[in-house]
CSV table of N, CA and C in Angstrom, one decimal:
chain,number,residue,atom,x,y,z
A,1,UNK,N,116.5,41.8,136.1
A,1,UNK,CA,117.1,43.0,135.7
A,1,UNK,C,118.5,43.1,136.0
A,2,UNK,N,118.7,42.8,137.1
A,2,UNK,CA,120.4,42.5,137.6
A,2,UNK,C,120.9,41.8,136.6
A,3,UNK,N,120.3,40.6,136.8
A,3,UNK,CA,121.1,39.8,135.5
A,3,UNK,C,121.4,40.5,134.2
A,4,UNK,N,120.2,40.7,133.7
A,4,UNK,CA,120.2,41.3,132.0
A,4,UNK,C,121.8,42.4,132.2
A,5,UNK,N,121.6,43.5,133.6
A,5,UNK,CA,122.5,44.4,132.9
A,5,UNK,C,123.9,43.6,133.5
A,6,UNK,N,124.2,42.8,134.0
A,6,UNK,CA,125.1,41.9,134.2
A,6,UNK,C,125.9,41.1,132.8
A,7,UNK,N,124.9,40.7,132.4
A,7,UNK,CA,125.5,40.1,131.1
A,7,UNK,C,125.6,40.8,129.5
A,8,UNK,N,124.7,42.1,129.9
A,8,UNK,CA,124.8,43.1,129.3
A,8,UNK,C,126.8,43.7,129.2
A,9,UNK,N,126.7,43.9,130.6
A,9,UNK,CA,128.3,44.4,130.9
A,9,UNK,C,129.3,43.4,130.7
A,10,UNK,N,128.7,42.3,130.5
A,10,UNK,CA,129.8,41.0,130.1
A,10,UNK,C,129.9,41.2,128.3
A,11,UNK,N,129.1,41.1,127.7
A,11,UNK,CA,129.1,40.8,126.8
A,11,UNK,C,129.7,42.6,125.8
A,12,UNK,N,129.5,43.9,126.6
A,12,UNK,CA,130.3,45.0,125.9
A,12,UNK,C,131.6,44.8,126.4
A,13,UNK,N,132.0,44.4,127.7
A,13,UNK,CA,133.4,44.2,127.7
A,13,UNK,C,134.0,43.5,126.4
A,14,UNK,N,133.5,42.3,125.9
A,14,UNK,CA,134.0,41.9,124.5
A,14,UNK,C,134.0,42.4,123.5
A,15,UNK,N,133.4,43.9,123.4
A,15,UNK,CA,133.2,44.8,122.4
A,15,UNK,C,131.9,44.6,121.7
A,16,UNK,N,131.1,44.1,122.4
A,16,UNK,CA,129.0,43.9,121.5
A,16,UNK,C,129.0,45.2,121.9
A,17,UNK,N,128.9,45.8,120.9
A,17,UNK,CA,127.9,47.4,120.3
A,17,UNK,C,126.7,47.2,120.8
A,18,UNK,N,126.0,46.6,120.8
A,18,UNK,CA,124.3,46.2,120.8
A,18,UNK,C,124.2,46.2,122.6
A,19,UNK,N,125.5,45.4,123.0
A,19,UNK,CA,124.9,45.4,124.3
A,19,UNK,C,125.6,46.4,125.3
A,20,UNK,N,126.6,47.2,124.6
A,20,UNK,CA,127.1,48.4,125.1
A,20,UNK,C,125.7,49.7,125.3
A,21,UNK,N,125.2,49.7,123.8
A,21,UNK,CA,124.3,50.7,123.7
A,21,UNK,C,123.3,50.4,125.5
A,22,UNK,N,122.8,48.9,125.9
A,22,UNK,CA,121.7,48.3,126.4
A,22,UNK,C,121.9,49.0,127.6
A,23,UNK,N,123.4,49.2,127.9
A,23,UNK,CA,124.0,49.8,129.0
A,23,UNK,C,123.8,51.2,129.2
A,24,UNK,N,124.2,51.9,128.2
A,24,UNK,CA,123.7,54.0,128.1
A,24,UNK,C,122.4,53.5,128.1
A,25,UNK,N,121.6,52.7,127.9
A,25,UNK,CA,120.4,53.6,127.7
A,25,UNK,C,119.8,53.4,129.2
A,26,UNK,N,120.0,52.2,129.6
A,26,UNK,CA,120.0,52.7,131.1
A,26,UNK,C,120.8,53.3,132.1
A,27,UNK,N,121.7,54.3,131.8
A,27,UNK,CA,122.4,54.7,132.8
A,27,UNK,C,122.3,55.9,132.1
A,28,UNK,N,122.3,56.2,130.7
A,28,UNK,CA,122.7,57.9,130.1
A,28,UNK,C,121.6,58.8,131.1
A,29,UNK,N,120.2,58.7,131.8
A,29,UNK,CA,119.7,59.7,132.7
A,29,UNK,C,120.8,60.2,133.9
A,30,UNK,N,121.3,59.5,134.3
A,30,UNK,CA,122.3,59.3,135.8
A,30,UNK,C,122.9,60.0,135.6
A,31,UNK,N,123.7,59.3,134.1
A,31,UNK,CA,124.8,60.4,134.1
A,31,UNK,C,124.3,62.2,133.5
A,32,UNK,N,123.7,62.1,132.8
A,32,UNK,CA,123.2,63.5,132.6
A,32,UNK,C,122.8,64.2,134.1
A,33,UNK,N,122.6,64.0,134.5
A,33,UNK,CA,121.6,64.4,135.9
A,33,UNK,C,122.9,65.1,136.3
A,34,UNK,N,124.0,64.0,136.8
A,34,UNK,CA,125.5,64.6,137.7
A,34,UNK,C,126.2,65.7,136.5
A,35,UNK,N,126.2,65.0,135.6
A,35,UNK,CA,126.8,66.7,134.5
A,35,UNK,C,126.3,67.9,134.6
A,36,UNK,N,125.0,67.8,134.4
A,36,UNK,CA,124.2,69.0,134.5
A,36,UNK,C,124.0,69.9,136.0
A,37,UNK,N,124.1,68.9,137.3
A,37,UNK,CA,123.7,69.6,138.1
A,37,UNK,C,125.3,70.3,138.6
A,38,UNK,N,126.3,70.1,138.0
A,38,UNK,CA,127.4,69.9,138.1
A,38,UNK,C,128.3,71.0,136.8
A,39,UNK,N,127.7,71.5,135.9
A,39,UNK,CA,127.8,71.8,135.0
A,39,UNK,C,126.8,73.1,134.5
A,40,UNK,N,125.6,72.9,134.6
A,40,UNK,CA,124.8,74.0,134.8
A,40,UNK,C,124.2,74.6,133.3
A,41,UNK,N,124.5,73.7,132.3
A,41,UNK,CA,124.4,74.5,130.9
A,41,UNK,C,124.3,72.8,130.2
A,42,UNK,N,122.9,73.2,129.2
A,42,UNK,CA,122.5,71.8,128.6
A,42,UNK,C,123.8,71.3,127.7
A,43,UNK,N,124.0,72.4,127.0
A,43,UNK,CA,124.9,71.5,125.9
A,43,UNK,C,126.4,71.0,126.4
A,44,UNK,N,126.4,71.6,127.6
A,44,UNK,CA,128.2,71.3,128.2
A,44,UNK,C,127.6,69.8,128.7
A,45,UNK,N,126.7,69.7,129.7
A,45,UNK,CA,125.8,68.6,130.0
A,45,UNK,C,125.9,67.2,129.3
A,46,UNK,N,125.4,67.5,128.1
A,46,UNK,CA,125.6,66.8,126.7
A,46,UNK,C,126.8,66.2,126.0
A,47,UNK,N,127.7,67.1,125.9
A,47,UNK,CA,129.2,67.4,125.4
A,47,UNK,C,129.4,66.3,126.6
A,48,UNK,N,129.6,66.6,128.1
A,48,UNK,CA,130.0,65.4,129.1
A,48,UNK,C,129.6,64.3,129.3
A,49,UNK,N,128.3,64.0,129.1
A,49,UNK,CA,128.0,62.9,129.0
A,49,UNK,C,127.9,61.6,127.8
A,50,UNK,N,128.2,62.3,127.0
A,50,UNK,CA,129.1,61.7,125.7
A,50,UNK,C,130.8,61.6,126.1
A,51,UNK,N,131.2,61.7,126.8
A,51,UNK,CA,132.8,62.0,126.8
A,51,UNK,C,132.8,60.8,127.7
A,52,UNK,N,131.9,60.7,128.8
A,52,UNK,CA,131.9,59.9,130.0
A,52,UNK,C,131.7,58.4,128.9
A,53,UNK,N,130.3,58.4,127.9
A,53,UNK,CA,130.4,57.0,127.6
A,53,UNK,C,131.6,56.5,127.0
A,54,UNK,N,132.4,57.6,126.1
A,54,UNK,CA,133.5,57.0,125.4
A,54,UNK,C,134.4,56.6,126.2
A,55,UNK,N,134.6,57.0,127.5
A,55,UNK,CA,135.9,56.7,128.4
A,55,UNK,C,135.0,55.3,129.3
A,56,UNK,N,133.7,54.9,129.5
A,56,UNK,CA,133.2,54.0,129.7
A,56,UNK,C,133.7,52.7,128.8
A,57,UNK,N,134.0,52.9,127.4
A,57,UNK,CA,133.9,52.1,126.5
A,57,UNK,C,135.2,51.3,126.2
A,58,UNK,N,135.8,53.0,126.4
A,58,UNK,CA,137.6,52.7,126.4
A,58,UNK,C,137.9,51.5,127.2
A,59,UNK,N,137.4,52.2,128.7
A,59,UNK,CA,137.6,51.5,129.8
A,59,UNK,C,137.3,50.2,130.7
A,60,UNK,N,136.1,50.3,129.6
A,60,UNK,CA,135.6,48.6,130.4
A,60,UNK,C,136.5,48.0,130.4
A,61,UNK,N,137.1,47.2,129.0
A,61,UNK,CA,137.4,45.8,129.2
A,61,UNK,C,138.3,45.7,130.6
A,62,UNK,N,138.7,46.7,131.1
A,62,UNK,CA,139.6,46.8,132.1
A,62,UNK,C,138.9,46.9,133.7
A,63,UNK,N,137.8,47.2,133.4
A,63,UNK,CA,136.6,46.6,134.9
A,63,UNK,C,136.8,46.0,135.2
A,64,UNK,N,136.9,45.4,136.7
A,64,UNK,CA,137.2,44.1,136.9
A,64,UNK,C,135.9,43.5,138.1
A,65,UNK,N,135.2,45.2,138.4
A,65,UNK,CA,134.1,44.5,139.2
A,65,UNK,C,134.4,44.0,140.9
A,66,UNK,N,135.0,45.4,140.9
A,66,UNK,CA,135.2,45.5,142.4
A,66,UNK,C,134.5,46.4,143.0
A,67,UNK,N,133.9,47.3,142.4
A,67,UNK,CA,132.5,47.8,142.9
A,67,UNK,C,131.4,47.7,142.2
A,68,UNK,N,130.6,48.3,142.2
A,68,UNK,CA,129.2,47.9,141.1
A,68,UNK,C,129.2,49.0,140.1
A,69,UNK,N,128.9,48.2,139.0
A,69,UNK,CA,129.2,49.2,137.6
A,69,UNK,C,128.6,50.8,138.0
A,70,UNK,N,127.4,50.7,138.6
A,70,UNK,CA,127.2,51.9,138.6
A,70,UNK,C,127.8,53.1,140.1
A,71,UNK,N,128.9,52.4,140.3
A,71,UNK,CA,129.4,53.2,141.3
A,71,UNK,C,130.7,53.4,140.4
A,72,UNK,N,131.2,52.6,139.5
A,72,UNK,CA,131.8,52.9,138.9
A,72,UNK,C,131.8,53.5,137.4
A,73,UNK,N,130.9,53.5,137.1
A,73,UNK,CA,130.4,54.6,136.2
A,73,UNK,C,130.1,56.2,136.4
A,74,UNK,N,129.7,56.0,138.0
A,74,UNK,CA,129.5,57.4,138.2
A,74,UNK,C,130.3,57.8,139.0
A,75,UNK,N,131.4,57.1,139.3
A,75,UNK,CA,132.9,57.9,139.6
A,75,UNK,C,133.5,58.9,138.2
A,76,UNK,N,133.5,58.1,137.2
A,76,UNK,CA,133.7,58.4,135.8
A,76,UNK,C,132.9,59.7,135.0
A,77,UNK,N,131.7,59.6,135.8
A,77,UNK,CA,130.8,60.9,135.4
A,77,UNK,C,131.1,62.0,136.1
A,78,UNK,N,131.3,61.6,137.6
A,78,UNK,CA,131.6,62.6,138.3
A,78,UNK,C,132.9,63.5,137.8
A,79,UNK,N,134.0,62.6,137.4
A,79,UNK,CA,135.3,63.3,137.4
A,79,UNK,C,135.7,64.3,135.7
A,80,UNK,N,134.6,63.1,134.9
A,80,UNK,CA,134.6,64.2,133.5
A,80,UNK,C,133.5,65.3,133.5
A,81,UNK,N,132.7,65.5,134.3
A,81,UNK,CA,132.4,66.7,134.8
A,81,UNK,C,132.9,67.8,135.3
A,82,UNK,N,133.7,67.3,136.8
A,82,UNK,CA,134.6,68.0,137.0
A,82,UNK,C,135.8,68.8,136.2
A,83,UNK,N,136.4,67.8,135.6
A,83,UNK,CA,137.3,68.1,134.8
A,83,UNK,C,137.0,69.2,133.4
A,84,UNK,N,135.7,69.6,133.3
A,84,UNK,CA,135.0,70.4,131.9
A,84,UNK,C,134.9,71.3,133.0
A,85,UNK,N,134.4,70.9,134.3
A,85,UNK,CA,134.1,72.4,135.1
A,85,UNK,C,135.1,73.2,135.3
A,86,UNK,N,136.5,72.7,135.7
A,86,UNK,CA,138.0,73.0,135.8
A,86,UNK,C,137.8,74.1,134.5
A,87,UNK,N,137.8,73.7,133.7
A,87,UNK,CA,138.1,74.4,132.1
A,87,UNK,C,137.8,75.2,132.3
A,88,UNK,N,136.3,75.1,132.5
A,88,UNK,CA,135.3,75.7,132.6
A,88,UNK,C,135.6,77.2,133.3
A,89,UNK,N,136.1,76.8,134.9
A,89,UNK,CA,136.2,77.7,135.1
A,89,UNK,C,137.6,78.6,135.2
A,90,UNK,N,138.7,77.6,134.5
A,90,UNK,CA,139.9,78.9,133.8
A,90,UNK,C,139.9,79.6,132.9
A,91,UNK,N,138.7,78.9,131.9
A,91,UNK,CA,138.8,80.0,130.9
A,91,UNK,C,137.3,81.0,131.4
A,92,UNK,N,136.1,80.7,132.5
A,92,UNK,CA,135.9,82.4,132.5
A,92,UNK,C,137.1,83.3,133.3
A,93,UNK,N,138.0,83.0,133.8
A,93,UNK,CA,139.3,83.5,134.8
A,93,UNK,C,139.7,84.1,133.9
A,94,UNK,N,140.0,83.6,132.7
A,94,UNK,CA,140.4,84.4,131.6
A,94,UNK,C,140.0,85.1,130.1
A,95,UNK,N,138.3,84.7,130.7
A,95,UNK,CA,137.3,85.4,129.6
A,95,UNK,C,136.5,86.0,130.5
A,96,UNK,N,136.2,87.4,130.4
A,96,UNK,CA,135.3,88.4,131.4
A,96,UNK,C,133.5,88.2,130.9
A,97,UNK,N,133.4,87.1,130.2
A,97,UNK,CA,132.3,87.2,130.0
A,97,UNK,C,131.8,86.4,130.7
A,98,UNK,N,130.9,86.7,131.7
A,98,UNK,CA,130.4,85.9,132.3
A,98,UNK,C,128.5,85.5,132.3
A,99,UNK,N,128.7,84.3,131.6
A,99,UNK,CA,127.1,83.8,131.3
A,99,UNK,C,126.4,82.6,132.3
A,100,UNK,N,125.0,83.3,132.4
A,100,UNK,CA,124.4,82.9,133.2
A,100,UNK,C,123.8,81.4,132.9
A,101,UNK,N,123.8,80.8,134.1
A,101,UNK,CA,123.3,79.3,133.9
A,101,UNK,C,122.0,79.4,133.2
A,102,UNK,N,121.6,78.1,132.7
A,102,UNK,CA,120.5,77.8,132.1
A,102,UNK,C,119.3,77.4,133.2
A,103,UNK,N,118.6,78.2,133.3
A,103,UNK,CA,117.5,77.5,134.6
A,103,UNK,C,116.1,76.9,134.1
A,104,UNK,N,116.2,76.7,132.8
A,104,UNK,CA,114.8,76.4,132.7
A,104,UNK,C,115.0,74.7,132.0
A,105,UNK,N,116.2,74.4,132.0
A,105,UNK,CA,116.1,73.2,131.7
A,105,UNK,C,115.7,71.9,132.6
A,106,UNK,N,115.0,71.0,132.2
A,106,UNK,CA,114.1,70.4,132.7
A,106,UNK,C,114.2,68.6,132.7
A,107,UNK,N,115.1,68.5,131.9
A,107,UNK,CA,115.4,67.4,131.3
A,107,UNK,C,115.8,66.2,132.9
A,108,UNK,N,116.8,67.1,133.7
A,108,UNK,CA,116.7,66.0,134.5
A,108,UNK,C,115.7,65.6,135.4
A,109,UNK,N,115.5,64.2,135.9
A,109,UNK,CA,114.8,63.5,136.2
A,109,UNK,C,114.3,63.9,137.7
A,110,UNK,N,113.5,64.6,137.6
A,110,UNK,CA,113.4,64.9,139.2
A,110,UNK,C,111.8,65.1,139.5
A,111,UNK,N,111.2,65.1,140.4
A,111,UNK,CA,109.5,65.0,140.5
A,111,UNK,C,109.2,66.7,140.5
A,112,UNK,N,107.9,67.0,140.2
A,112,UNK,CA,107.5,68.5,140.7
A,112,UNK,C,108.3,69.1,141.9
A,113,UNK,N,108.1,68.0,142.4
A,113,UNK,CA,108.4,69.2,144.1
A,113,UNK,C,109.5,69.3,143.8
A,114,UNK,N,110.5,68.4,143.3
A,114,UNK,CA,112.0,68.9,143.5
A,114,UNK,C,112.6,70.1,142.3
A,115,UNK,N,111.0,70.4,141.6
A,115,UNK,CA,112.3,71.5,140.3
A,115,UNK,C,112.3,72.8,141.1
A,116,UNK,N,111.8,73.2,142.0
A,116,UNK,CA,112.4,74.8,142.6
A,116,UNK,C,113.8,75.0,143.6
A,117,UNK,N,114.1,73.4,143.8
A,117,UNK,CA,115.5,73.2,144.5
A,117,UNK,C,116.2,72.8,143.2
A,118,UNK,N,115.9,72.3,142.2
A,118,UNK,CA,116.9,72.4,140.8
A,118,UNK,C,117.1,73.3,140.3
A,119,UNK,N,116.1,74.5,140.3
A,119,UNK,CA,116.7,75.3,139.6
A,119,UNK,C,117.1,76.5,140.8
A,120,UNK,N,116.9,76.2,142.1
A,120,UNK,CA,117.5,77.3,143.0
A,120,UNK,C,119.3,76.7,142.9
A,121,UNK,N,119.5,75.1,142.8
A,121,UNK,CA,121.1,75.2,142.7
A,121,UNK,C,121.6,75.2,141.5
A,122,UNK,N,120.7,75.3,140.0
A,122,UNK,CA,121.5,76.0,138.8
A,122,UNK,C,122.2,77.5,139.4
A,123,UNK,N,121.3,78.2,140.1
A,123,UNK,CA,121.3,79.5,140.4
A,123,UNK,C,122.6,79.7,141.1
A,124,UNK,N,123.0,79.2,141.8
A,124,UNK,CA,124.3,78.8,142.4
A,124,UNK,C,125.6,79.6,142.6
A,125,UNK,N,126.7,80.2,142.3
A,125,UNK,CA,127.9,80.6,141.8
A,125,UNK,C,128.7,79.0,141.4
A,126,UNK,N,129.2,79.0,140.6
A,126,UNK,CA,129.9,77.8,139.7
A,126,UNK,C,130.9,76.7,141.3
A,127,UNK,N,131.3,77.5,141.8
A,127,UNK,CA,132.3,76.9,142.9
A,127,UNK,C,131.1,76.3,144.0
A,128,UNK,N,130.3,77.6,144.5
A,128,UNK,CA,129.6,77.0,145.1
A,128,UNK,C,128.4,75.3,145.2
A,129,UNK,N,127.6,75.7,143.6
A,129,UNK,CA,127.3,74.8,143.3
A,129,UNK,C,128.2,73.2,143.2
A,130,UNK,N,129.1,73.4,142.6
A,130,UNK,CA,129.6,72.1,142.2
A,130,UNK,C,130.2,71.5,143.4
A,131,UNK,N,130.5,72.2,144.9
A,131,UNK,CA,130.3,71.6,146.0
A,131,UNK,C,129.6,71.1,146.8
A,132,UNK,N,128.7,72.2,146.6
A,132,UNK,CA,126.9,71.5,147.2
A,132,UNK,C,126.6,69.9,146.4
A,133,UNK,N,126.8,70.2,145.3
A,133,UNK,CA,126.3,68.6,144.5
A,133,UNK,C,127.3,67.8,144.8
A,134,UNK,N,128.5,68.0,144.9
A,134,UNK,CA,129.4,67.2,145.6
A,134,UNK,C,129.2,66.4,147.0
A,135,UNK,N,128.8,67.5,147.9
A,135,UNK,CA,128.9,67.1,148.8
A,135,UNK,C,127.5,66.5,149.2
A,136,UNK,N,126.3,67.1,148.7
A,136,UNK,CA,125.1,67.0,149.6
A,136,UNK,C,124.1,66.3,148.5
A,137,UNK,N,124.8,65.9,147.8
A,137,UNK,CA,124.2,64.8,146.8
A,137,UNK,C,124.6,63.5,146.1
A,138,UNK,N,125.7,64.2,146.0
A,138,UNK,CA,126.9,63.0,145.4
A,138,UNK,C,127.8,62.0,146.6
A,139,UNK,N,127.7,62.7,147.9
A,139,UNK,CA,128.0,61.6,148.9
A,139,UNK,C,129.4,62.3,149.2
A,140,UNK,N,129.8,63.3,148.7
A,140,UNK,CA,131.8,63.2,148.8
A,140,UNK,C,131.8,64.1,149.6
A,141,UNK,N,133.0,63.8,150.6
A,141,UNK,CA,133.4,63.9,151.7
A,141,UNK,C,134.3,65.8,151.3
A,142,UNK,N,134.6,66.5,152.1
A,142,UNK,CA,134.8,67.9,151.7
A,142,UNK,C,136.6,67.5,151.9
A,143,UNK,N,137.2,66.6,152.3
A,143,UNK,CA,138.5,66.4,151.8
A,143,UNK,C,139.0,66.3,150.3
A,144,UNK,N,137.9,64.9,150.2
A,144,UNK,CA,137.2,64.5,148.5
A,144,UNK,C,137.4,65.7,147.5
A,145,UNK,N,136.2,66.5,148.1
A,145,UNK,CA,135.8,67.6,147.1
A,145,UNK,C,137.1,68.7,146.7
A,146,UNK,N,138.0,69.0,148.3
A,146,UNK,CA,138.9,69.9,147.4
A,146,UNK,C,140.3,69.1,146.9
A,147,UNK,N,140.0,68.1,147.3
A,147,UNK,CA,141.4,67.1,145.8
A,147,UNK,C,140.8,67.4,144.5
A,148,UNK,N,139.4,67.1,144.2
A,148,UNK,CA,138.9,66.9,143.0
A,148,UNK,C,138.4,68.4,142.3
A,149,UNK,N,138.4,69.2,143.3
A,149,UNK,CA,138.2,70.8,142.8
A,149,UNK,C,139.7,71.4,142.9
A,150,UNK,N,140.4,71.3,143.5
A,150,UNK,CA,141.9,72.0,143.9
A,150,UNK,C,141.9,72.9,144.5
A,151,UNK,N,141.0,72.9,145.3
A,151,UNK,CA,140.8,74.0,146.5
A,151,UNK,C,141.2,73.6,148.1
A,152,UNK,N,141.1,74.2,149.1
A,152,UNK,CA,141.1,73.9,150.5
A,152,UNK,C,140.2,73.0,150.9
A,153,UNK,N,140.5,72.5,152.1
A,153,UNK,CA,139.1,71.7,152.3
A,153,UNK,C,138.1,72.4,153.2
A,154,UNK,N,138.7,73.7,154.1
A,154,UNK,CA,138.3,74.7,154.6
A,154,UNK,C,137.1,75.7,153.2
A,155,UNK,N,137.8,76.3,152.2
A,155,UNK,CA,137.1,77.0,151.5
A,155,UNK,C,135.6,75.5,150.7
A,156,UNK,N,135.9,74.4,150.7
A,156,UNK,CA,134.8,73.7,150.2
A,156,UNK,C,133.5,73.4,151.2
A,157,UNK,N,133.7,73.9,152.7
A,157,UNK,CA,133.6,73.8,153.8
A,157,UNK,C,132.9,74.8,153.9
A,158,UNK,N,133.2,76.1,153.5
A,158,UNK,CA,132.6,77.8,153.1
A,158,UNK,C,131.9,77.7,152.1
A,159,UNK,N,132.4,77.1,151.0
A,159,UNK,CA,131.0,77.2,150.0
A,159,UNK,C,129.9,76.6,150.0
A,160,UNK,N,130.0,75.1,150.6
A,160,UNK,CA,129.2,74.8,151.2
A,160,UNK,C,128.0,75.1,151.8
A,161,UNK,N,128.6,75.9,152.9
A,161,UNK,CA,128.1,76.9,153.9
A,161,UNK,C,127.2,78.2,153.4
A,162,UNK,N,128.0,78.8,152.3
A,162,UNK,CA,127.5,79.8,151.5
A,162,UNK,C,126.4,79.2,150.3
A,163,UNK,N,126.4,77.9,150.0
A,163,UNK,CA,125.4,77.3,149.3
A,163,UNK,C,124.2,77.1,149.7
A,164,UNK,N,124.5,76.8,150.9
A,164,UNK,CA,123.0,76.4,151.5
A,164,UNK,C,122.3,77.6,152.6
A,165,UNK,N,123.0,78.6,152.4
A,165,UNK,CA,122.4,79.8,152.8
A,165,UNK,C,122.1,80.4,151.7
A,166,UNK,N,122.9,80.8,150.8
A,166,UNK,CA,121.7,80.8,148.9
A,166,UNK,C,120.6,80.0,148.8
A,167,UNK,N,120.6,78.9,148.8
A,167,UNK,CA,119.3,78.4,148.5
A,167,UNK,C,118.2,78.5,149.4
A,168,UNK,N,118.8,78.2,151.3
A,168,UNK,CA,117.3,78.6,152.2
A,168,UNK,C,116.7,80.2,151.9
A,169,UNK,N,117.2,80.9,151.3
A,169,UNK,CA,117.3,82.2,151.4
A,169,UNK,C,116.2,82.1,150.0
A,170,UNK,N,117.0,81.5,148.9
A,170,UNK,CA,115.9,81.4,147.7
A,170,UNK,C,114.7,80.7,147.9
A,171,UNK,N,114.6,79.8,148.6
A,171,UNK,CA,113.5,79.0,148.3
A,171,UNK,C,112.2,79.5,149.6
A,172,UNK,N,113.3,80.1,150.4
A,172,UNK,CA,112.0,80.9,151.3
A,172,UNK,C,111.7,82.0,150.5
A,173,UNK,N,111.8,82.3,149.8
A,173,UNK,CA,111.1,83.1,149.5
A,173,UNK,C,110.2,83.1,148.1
A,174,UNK,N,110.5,81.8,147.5
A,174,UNK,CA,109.0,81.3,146.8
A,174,UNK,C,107.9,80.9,147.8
């Protein structure tokens, strides 16, 4: 299997379509997973994770395989996420409408027991959430999180804090 997606990723570096696709189709759950829990709405989900393969595609031939594709893929998912969430959240700053996450989506990959913690961190507030998944799932460090959010590292530190008192709070009480 190493092998296959090994020479899979050799052979789209040279531009094979065939063996680019061989690549998304094992990785496009992954990345859906971090857009969405990151994102909070199917079709923005979607919209990113399409954005992520094209900048995969751009970007290979320029891989060079100093980490493993899939840490370096999902640096790439992480940050075009981010980057739609940014948007995301200047223009509600500057649109008063404020729409509620999608909770009943189900698509990402997760077992029974874990959908009442999926959809307790859809539930989230937008800042808070995309910290929590940063930090307590995605591995990043709260220095990390507020370079890549443009916040304090103090306030990612608070929402944090404020995250996971939303959710023990939600999920005690299913």
């Amino acid at each position: 299997m190493a092998m296959e997606l090994a020479q899979a990723i050799a052979a789209a570096k040279n531009g094979d379509k065939q063996a680019f696709y061989s690549v998304y189709q094992q990785f496009i759950g992954r990345v859906y997973a971090v857009c969405w829990r990151l994102l909070a709405n199917k079709q923005k989900a979607e919209d990113a994770s399409q954005e992520v393969f094209i900048k995969v595609w751009q970007q290979l031939p320029g891989f060079r395989g100093d980490s493993s594709f899939a840490t370096w893929l999902h640096s790439i998912a992480t940050r075009t996420a981010i980057d739609l969430w940014r948007q995301e959240k200047y223009l509600r700053l500057t649109d008063s409408s404020d729409e509620q996450p999608e909770l009943s989506e189900q698509s990402v990959a997760c077992s029974s027991d874990d959908a009442p913690l999926e959809q307790a961190i859809q539930r989230l507030p937008p800042q808070a959430r995309a910290v929590f998944v940063l930090f307590a799932l995605e591995g990043y460090q709260h220095r990390e999180i507020a370079a890549l959010l443009g916040i304090a590292e103090g306030t990612s530190k608070a929402q944090y804090f404020r995250a996971r008192q939303l959710l023990q709070e939600w999920l005690a009480d299913e």
